[in-house]
Amino acid sequence: MSPAPILSAFRQALGEAWAGGAGALLPLGFFAGAAVLVPLGIGTEPGMLRAVGPGILWVSLALSSLVTLERIFQADVEDGALDLWLQTSAPVSAIAAAKTFAHWLTAGLPLALMSPVLALMFQAEAGTDLLSGALIYGLGGLAFFFWGGVGAALSATVRRGGLLIALIALPLYVPTAIFGSMAMSGAAGGDSAPLLLVASTLFSLALAPFAMAAALRLAAD
Amino acid sequence: MGMLSAFANPHRFLALSNWLAPLFYALGAVLIGWGLWQGLYIVPKDEYQGGDIMRVMFIHVPAAWLAMASYSAMAVASFTWFIWRHELADIAAKAIAPLGATWTALCLATGSVWGKPTWGTWWQWDDARMMSVLFLLFLFLGYMALRAAMDSRQKAARAGAILAMVGGLNVPLIKFSVDMFTSLHQDSSVITSEGPKMAAVYLWPLLMSGLGHSLLFGALVMTLMRAEIWTRRAARQRARLLAGA
């Protein structure tokens, strides 16, 4: 096996994400837009915004991962790239993982890096550790992207698969969302929440690539 | 393996289910009927559990048990199909999904009805079991939507099997994560290490009702599976006729 196909898929996915017009700004814009709608929808009382802020950021992160993922494998099915991958010696699971990771790098990580700004806008208290917050959003986002990738691979041949991806992936997002919001809110029993969050992210990294590979072999038939 | 192959034969399944399904329907109806009669008219009400409303338990608890059992059954059937490609396993998984979703919805609905007078709320977001069952319903719905979106039966089977297996592996994690919330529910009182804690007057109607619901579920699964087998045969027959014409 040679790593060349994996690297080329990774580079191609990075290129795709950057070439899409506004590059990484597009998901950032979506993330910010979704988060900013909330105070308009529920009111601007600072105490309430402080309470719901971390949760809103999780929801926006989940939504923007779903929006980004909709077409990551569809194009490869349509232009034949998938058939070529299946003929290389590199495992499809590694190629799928590399692509998903590239999309997290361009659309997930920037959101995590931007989260301190939004947290401040949501009236985070002075002294909140915004940087470890960003780390937690980043790790949680990785799990979102990998589970979402399973949904995207399964619906790669489905026209207008976006809603389907959401329905498939949302139950799989649950542990990450729960551990993530517990870690952010410092709720009772929240001490172990960051560790559990990392564990559930590792679980997704271990399992999702094989599910994506099985789904992509199906899509190529 | 020998036993699995024996069950995987559609002819044998049709012959077996031909008498087993009616038997299950009849026994299920009798047991559910007896359980409901006992539950609604005979057993004393329990003021601690909300008075007369606790009688909904004789539907709610069997529905909860079937919600979990049916997803496990669907995941096992999917795994069996994915590894050994026995067509009957896929037919079973396909048949279980809508029925499992129905009982899961029944569990949520009866739970809501019971929760309103007892806990003062139709729905509680931080109750672990309510949330687990709700996500189970989403897993069923996603499974059905994915199958429906595929353009061939073979693809529907493969995609469905992958999703059911991924979902099955995630169920313990989902369960564990929602358990981190505090729960309104009482601890299990039927299956405990010291044996059942529930008074026998409630336990027997509950167990019989649970068995009845399980038999009814099994009978409905068999009926849907039979319908699917005949549908596939008809499709094959039609293809043969068209090819010959």
mmCIF file of N, CA, C and O in Angstrom, chain B residues 204-241:
data_model
loop_
_atom_site.group_PDB
_atom_site.id
_atom_site.type_symbol
_atom_site.label_atom_id
_atom_site.label_comp_id
_atom_site.label_asym_id
_atom_site.label_seq_id
_atom_site.Cartn_x
_atom_site.Cartn_y
_atom_site.Cartn_z
ATOM 1 N N TRP B 204 -47.580 -9.888 37.690
ATOM 2 C CA TRP B 204 -48.090 -10.894 36.751
ATOM 3 C C TRP B 204 -48.798 -10.278 35.553
ATOM 4 O O TRP B 204 -48.466 -10.617 34.414
ATOM 5 N N PRO B 205 -49.752 -9.354 35.782
ATOM 6 C CA PRO B 205 -50.371 -8.730 34.595
ATOM 7 C C PRO B 205 -49.344 -8.033 33.719
ATOM 8 O O PRO B 205 -49.439 -8.079 32.491
ATOM 9 N N LEU B 206 -48.318 -7.428 34.348
ATOM 10 C CA LEU B 206 -47.306 -6.715 33.570
ATOM 11 C C LEU B 206 -46.501 -7.695 32.721
ATOM 12 O O LEU B 206 -46.284 -7.473 31.525
ATOM 13 N N LEU B 207 -46.071 -8.789 33.337
ATOM 14 C CA LEU B 207 -45.277 -9.770 32.581
ATOM 15 C C LEU B 207 -46.089 -10.375 31.446
ATOM 16 O O LEU B 207 -45.602 -10.535 30.318
ATOM 17 N N MET B 208 -47.376 -10.698 31.739
ATOM 18 C CA MET B 208 -48.212 -11.300 30.700
ATOM 19 C C MET B 208 -48.472 -10.298 29.568
ATOM 20 O O MET B 208 -48.475 -10.653 28.400
ATOM 21 N N SER B 209 -48.681 -9.038 29.961
ATOM 22 C CA SER B 209 -48.892 -8.013 28.946
ATOM 23 C C SER B 209 -47.626 -7.852 28.094
ATOM 24 O O SER B 209 -47.700 -7.730 26.872
ATOM 25 N N GLY B 210 -46.464 -7.887 28.753
ATOM 26 C CA GLY B 210 -45.205 -7.787 28.014
ATOM 27 C C GLY B 210 -45.031 -8.937 27.050
ATOM 28 O O GLY B 210 -44.659 -8.751 25.877
ATOM 29 N N LEU B 211 -45.352 -10.136 27.517
ATOM 30 C CA LEU B 211 -45.249 -11.311 26.642
ATOM 31 C C LEU B 211 -46.236 -11.188 25.487
ATOM 32 O O LEU B 211 -45.912 -11.490 24.330
ATOM 33 N N GLY B 212 -47.463 -10.708 25.794
ATOM 34 C CA GLY B 212 -48.475 -10.549 24.755
ATOM 35 C C GLY B 212 -48.049 -9.563 23.691
ATOM 36 O O GLY B 212 -48.174 -9.841 22.488
ATOM 37 N N HIS B 213 -47.507 -8.410 24.122
ATOM 38 C CA HIS B 213 -47.031 -7.426 23.150
ATOM 39 C C HIS B 213 -45.909 -8.019 22.302
ATOM 40 O O HIS B 213 -45.847 -7.790 21.095
ATOM 41 N N SER B 214 -45.012 -8.795 22.946
ATOM 42 C CA SER B 214 -43.902 -9.388 22.201
ATOM 43 C C SER B 214 -44.421 -10.368 21.153
ATOM 44 O O SER B 214 -43.933 -10.400 20.012
ATOM 45 N N LEU B 215 -45.446 -11.169 21.534
ATOM 46 C CA LEU B 215 -46.001 -12.127 20.579
ATOM 47 C C LEU B 215 -46.677 -11.402 19.425
ATOM 48 O O LEU B 215 -46.519 -11.774 18.260
ATOM 49 N N LEU B 216 -47.434 -10.339 19.762
ATOM 50 C CA LEU B 216 -48.098 -9.561 18.712
ATOM 51 C C LEU B 216 -47.057 -8.954 17.781
ATOM 52 O O LEU B 216 -47.208 -8.986 16.543
ATOM 53 N N PHE B 217 -45.982 -8.426 18.373
ATOM 54 C CA PHE B 217 -44.897 -7.840 17.572
ATOM 55 C C PHE B 217 -44.315 -8.908 16.643
ATOM 56 O O PHE B 217 -44.150 -8.686 15.442
ATOM 57 N N GLY B 218 -44.025 -10.086 17.223
ATOM 58 C CA GLY B 218 -43.461 -11.177 16.419
ATOM 59 C C GLY B 218 -44.391 -11.561 15.281
ATOM 60 O O GLY B 218 -43.953 -11.778 14.142
ATOM 61 N N ALA B 219 -45.688 -11.629 15.574
ATOM 62 C CA ALA B 219 -46.650 -12.018 14.545
ATOM 63 C C ALA B 219 -46.692 -10.973 13.428
ATOM 64 O O ALA B 219 -46.721 -11.318 12.238
ATOM 65 N N LEU B 220 -46.667 -9.685 13.810
ATOM 66 C CA LEU B 220 -46.699 -8.629 12.793
ATOM 67 C C LEU B 220 -45.425 -8.656 11.950
ATOM 68 O O LEU B 220 -45.479 -8.463 10.726
ATOM 69 N N VAL B 221 -44.269 -8.897 12.602
ATOM 70 C CA VAL B 221 -43.022 -8.999 11.845
ATOM 71 C C VAL B 221 -43.138 -10.126 10.822
ATOM 72 O O VAL B 221 -42.788 -9.962 9.648
ATOM 73 N N MET B 222 -43.660 -11.272 11.271
ATOM 74 C CA MET B 222 -43.792 -12.402 10.339
ATOM 75 C C MET B 222 -44.717 -12.057 9.183
ATOM 76 O O MET B 222 -44.450 -12.406 8.029
ATOM 77 N N THR B 223 -45.817 -11.358 9.484
ATOM 78 C CA THR B 223 -46.758 -11.002 8.417
ATOM 79 C C THR B 223 -46.091 -10.073 7.398
ATOM 80 O O THR B 223 -46.202 -10.287 6.184
ATOM 81 N N LEU B 224 -45.370 -9.062 7.908
ATOM 82 C CA LEU B 224 -44.690 -8.138 6.985
ATOM 83 C C LEU B 224 -43.623 -8.873 6.181
ATOM 84 O O LEU B 224 -43.429 -8.611 4.991
ATOM 85 N N MET B 225 -42.917 -9.819 6.837
ATOM 86 C CA MET B 225 -41.880 -10.567 6.135
ATOM 87 C C MET B 225 -42.491 -11.430 5.030
ATOM 88 O O MET B 225 -41.957 -11.521 3.921
ATOM 89 N N ARG B 226 -43.629 -12.055 5.341
ATOM 90 C CA ARG B 226 -44.297 -12.880 4.320
ATOM 91 C C ARG B 226 -44.699 -12.014 3.135
ATOM 92 O O ARG B 226 -44.511 -12.391 1.974
ATOM 93 N N ALA B 227 -45.257 -10.834 3.451
ATOM 94 C CA ALA B 227 -45.669 -9.934 2.370
ATOM 95 C C ALA B 227 -44.470 -9.546 1.508
ATOM 96 O O ALA B 227 -44.550 -9.516 0.273
ATOM 97 N N GLU B 228 -43.331 -9.290 2.167
ATOM 98 C CA GLU B 228 -42.137 -8.880 1.425
ATOM 99 C C GLU B 228 -41.615 -10.028 0.563
ATOM 100 O O GLU B 228 -41.218 -9.818 -0.596
ATOM 101 N N ILE B 229 -41.629 -11.240 1.111
ATOM 102 C CA ILE B 229 -41.169 -12.391 0.317
ATOM 103 C C ILE B 229 -42.028 -12.546 -0.933
ATOM 104 O O ILE B 229 -41.521 -12.713 -2.047
ATOM 105 N N TRP B 230 -43.354 -12.445 -0.765
ATOM 106 C CA TRP B 230 -44.241 -12.588 -1.927
ATOM 107 C C TRP B 230 -44.054 -11.433 -2.898
ATOM 108 O O TRP B 230 -44.107 -11.628 -4.111
ATOM 109 N N THR B 231 -43.824 -10.222 -2.358
ATOM 110 C CA THR B 231 -43.599 -9.076 -3.249
ATOM 111 C C THR B 231 -42.352 -9.302 -4.097
ATOM 112 O O THR B 231 -42.360 -9.062 -5.310
ATOM 113 N N ARG B 232 -41.279 -9.788 -3.443
ATOM 114 C CA ARG B 232 -40.044 -10.011 -4.198
ATOM 115 C C ARG B 232 -40.231 -11.118 -5.218
ATOM 116 O O ARG B 232 -39.721 -11.049 -6.341
ATOM 117 N N ARG B 233 -40.975 -12.172 -4.839
ATOM 118 C CA ARG B 233 -41.225 -13.249 -5.806
ATOM 119 C C ARG B 233 -42.019 -12.736 -6.995
ATOM 120 O O ARG B 233 -41.737 -13.076 -8.137
ATOM 121 N N ALA B 234 -43.017 -11.905 -6.692
ATOM 122 C CA ALA B 234 -43.841 -11.366 -7.786
ATOM 123 C C ALA B 234 -42.993 -10.512 -8.711
ATOM 124 O O ALA B 234 -43.143 -10.580 -9.942
ATOM 125 N N ALA B 235 -42.075 -9.724 -8.119
ATOM 126 C CA ALA B 235 -41.215 -8.873 -8.943
ATOM 127 C C ALA B 235 -40.326 -9.732 -9.840
ATOM 128 O O ALA B 235 -40.132 -9.431 -11.026
ATOM 129 N N ARG B 236 -39.799 -10.830 -9.273
ATOM 130 C CA ARG B 236 -38.939 -11.711 -10.072
ATOM 131 C C ARG B 236 -39.736 -12.365 -11.195
ATOM 132 O O ARG B 236 -39.292 -12.468 -12.330
ATOM 133 N N GLN B 237 -40.960 -12.788 -10.840
ATOM 134 C CA GLN B 237 -41.817 -13.433 -11.826
ATOM 135 C C GLN B 237 -42.127 -12.469 -12.971
ATOM 136 O O GLN B 237 -42.064 -12.832 -14.153
ATOM 137 N N ARG B 238 -42.400 -11.229 -12.596
ATOM 138 C CA ARG B 238 -42.742 -10.222 -13.588
ATOM 139 C C ARG B 238 -41.549 -9.983 -14.509
ATOM 140 O O ARG B 238 -41.700 -9.894 -15.741
ATOM 141 N N ALA B 239 -40.349 -9.906 -13.889
ATOM 142 C CA ALA B 239 -39.149 -9.691 -14.696
ATOM 143 C C ALA B 239 -38.949 -10.845 -15.674
ATOM 144 O O ALA B 239 -38.586 -10.634 -16.838
ATOM 145 N N ARG B 240 -39.202 -12.061 -15.195
ATOM 146 C CA ARG B 240 -39.049 -13.229 -16.078
ATOM 147 C C ARG B 240 -40.023 -13.162 -17.238
ATOM 148 O O ARG B 240 -39.673 -13.402 -18.386
ATOM 149 N N LEU B 241 -41.276 -12.813 -16.917
ATOM 150 C CA LEU B 241 -42.296 -12.744 -17.963
ATOM 151 C C LEU B 241 -41.949 -11.678 -18.994
ATOM 152 O O LEU B 241 -42.059 -11.895 -20.198
#
